[in-house]
Short mmCIF file of C-alpha atoms and ligand atoms in Angstrom, two decimals:
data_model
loop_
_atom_site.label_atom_id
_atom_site.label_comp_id
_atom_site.label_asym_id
_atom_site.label_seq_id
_atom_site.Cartn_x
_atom_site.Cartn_y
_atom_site.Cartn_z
CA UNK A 142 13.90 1.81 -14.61
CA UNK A 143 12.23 0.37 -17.84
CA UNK A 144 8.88 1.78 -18.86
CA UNK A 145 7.67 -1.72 -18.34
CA UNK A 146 5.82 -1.02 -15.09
CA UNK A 147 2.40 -1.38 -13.92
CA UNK A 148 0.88 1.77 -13.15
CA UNK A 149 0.59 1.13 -9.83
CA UNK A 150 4.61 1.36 -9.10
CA UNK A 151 4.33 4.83 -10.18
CA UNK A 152 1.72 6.38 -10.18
CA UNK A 153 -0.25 7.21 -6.36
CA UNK A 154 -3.70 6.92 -7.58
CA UNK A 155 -3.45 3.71 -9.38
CA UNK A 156 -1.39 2.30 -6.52
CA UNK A 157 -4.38 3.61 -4.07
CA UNK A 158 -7.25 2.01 -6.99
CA UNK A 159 -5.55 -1.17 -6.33
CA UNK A 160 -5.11 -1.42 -2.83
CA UNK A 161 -8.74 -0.76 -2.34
CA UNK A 162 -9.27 -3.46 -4.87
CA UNK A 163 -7.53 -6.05 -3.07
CA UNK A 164 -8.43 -4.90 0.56
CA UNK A 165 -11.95 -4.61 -0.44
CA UNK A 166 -12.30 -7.66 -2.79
CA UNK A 167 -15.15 -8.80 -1.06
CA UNK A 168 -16.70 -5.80 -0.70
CA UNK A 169 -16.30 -3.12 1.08
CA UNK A 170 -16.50 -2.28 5.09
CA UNK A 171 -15.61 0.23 7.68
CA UNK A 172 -12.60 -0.54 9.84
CA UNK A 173 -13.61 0.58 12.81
CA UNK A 174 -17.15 -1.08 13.19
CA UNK A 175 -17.84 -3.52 10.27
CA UNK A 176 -20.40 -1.61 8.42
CA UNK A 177 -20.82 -1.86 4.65
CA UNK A 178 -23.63 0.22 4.17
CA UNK A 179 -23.33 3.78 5.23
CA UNK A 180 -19.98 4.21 3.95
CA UNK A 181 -19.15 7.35 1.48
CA UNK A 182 -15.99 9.08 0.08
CA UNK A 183 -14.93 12.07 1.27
CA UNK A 184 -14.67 14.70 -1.59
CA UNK A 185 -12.93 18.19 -1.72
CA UNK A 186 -9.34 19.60 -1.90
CA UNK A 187 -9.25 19.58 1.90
CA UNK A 188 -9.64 15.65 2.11
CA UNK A 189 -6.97 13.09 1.10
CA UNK A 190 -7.57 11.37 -1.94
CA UNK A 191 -9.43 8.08 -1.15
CA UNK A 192 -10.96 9.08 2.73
CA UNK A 193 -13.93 7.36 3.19
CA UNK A 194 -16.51 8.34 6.05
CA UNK A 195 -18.41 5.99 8.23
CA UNK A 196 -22.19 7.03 8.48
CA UNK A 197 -22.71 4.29 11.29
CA UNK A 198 -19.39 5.14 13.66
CA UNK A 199 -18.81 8.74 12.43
CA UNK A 200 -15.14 7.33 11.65
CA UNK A 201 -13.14 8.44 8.42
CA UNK A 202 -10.83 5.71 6.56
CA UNK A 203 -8.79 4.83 3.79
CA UNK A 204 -7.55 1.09 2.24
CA UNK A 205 -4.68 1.41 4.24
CA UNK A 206 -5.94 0.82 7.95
CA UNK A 207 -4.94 -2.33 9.00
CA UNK A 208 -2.25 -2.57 5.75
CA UNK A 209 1.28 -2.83 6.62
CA UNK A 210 1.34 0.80 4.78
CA UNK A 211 -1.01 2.44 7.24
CA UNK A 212 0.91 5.31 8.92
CA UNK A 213 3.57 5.45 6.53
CA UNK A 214 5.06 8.70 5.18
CA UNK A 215 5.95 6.89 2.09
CA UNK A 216 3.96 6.90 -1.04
CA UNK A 217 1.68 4.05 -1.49
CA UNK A 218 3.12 3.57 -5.35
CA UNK A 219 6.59 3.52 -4.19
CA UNK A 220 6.02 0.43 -1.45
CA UNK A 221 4.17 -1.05 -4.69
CA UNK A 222 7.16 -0.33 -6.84
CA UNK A 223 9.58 -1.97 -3.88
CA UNK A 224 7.17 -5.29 -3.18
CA UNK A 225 6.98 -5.54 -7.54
CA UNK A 226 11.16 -4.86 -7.36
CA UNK A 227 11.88 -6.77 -4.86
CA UNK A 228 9.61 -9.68 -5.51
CA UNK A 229 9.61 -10.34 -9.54
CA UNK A 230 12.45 -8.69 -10.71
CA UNK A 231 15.18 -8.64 -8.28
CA UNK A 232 15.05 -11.03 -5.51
CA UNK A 233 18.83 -10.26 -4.46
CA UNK A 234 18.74 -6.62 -4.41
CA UNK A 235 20.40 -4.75 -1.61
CA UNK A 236 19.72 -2.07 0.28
CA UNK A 237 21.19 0.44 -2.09
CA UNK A 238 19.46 -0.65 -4.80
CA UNK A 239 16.20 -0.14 -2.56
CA UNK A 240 17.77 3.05 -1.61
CA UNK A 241 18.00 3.69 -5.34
CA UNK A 242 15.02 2.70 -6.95
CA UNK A 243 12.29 4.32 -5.00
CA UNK A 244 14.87 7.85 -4.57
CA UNK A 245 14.47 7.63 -0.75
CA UNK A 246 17.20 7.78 1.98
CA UNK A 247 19.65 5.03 3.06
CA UNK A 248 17.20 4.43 6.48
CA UNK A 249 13.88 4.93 4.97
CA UNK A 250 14.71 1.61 2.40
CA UNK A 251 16.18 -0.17 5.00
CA UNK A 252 13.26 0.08 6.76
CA UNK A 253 11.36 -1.20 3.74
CA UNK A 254 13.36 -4.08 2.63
CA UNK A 255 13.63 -4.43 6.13
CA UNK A 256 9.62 -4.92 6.43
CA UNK A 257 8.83 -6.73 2.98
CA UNK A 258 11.46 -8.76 2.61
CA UNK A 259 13.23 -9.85 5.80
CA UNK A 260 10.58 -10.25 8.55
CA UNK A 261 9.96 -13.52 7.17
CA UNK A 262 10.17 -15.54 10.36
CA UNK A 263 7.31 -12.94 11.40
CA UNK A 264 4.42 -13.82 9.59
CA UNK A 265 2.14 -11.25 8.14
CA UNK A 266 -0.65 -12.66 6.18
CA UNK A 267 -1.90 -9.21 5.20
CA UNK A 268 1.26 -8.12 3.70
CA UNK A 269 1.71 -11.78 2.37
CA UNK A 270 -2.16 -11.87 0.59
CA UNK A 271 -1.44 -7.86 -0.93
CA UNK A 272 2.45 -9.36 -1.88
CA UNK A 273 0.45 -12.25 -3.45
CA UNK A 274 -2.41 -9.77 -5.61
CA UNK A 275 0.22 -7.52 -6.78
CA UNK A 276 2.49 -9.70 -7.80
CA UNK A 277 0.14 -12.54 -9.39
CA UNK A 278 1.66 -15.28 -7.47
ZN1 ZN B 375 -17.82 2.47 11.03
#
């Protein structure tokens, strides 16, 4: 792996900046209720980086809900590094070299090729839009 890399493939914080950048392109709202007001981020070692509270439904969030990486144990950066892998520089790649790149087990990149790559008679326009951002296509 070349230095050559967005941020974003490596790095969780840059990965999370820019999923919040897409996802909230047109500004931001709450998940759960649609508000765009009353919304602030949760601060403190006892919150994950990038919660956001809800003043109007009392609901906490991140850029995730509603992303195909919501509810993922995987790092946010290392589905970014897989989608920018697997999508500019090597099309073709297998399962191992999933397996690999991102230094997870033999299921866990299955699963992800499995979800960015070879779903495609399932459309998901989410996944296709952040795929499109992220990749500049
Ligand atoms: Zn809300």
């Amino acid at each position: 792996m070349d230095g050559g890399l967005p941020s974003w493939c490596w790095d969780e914080e840059a990965a999370r900046r820019k999923l919040e950048d897409i996802v909230w392109a047109d500004g931001m709202a709450c998940p759960h209720c649609g508000e765009k007001e009353r919304l602030h981020r949760m601060r403190g070692r006892s919150h994950r980086s990038g919660l956001w509270k809800c003043n109007a439904c009392r609901q906490q969030f991140t850029a995730t809900v509603g992303t195909p990486f919501h509810g993922s144990h995987m790092r946010l950066d290392k589905w970014f590094l897989a989608i920018h892998l697997l999508y500019i520089r090597e099309p073709g790649a297998s399962i191992r070299d999933v397996e690999r790149w991102l230094g997870v087990t033999y299921k866990t990149a299955w699963n992800v090729a499995q979800r960015l790559k070879l779903e495609v008679d399932v459309p998901d326009h989410d996944l296709d839009e952040i795929v499109r951002q992220l990749c500049g296509l």
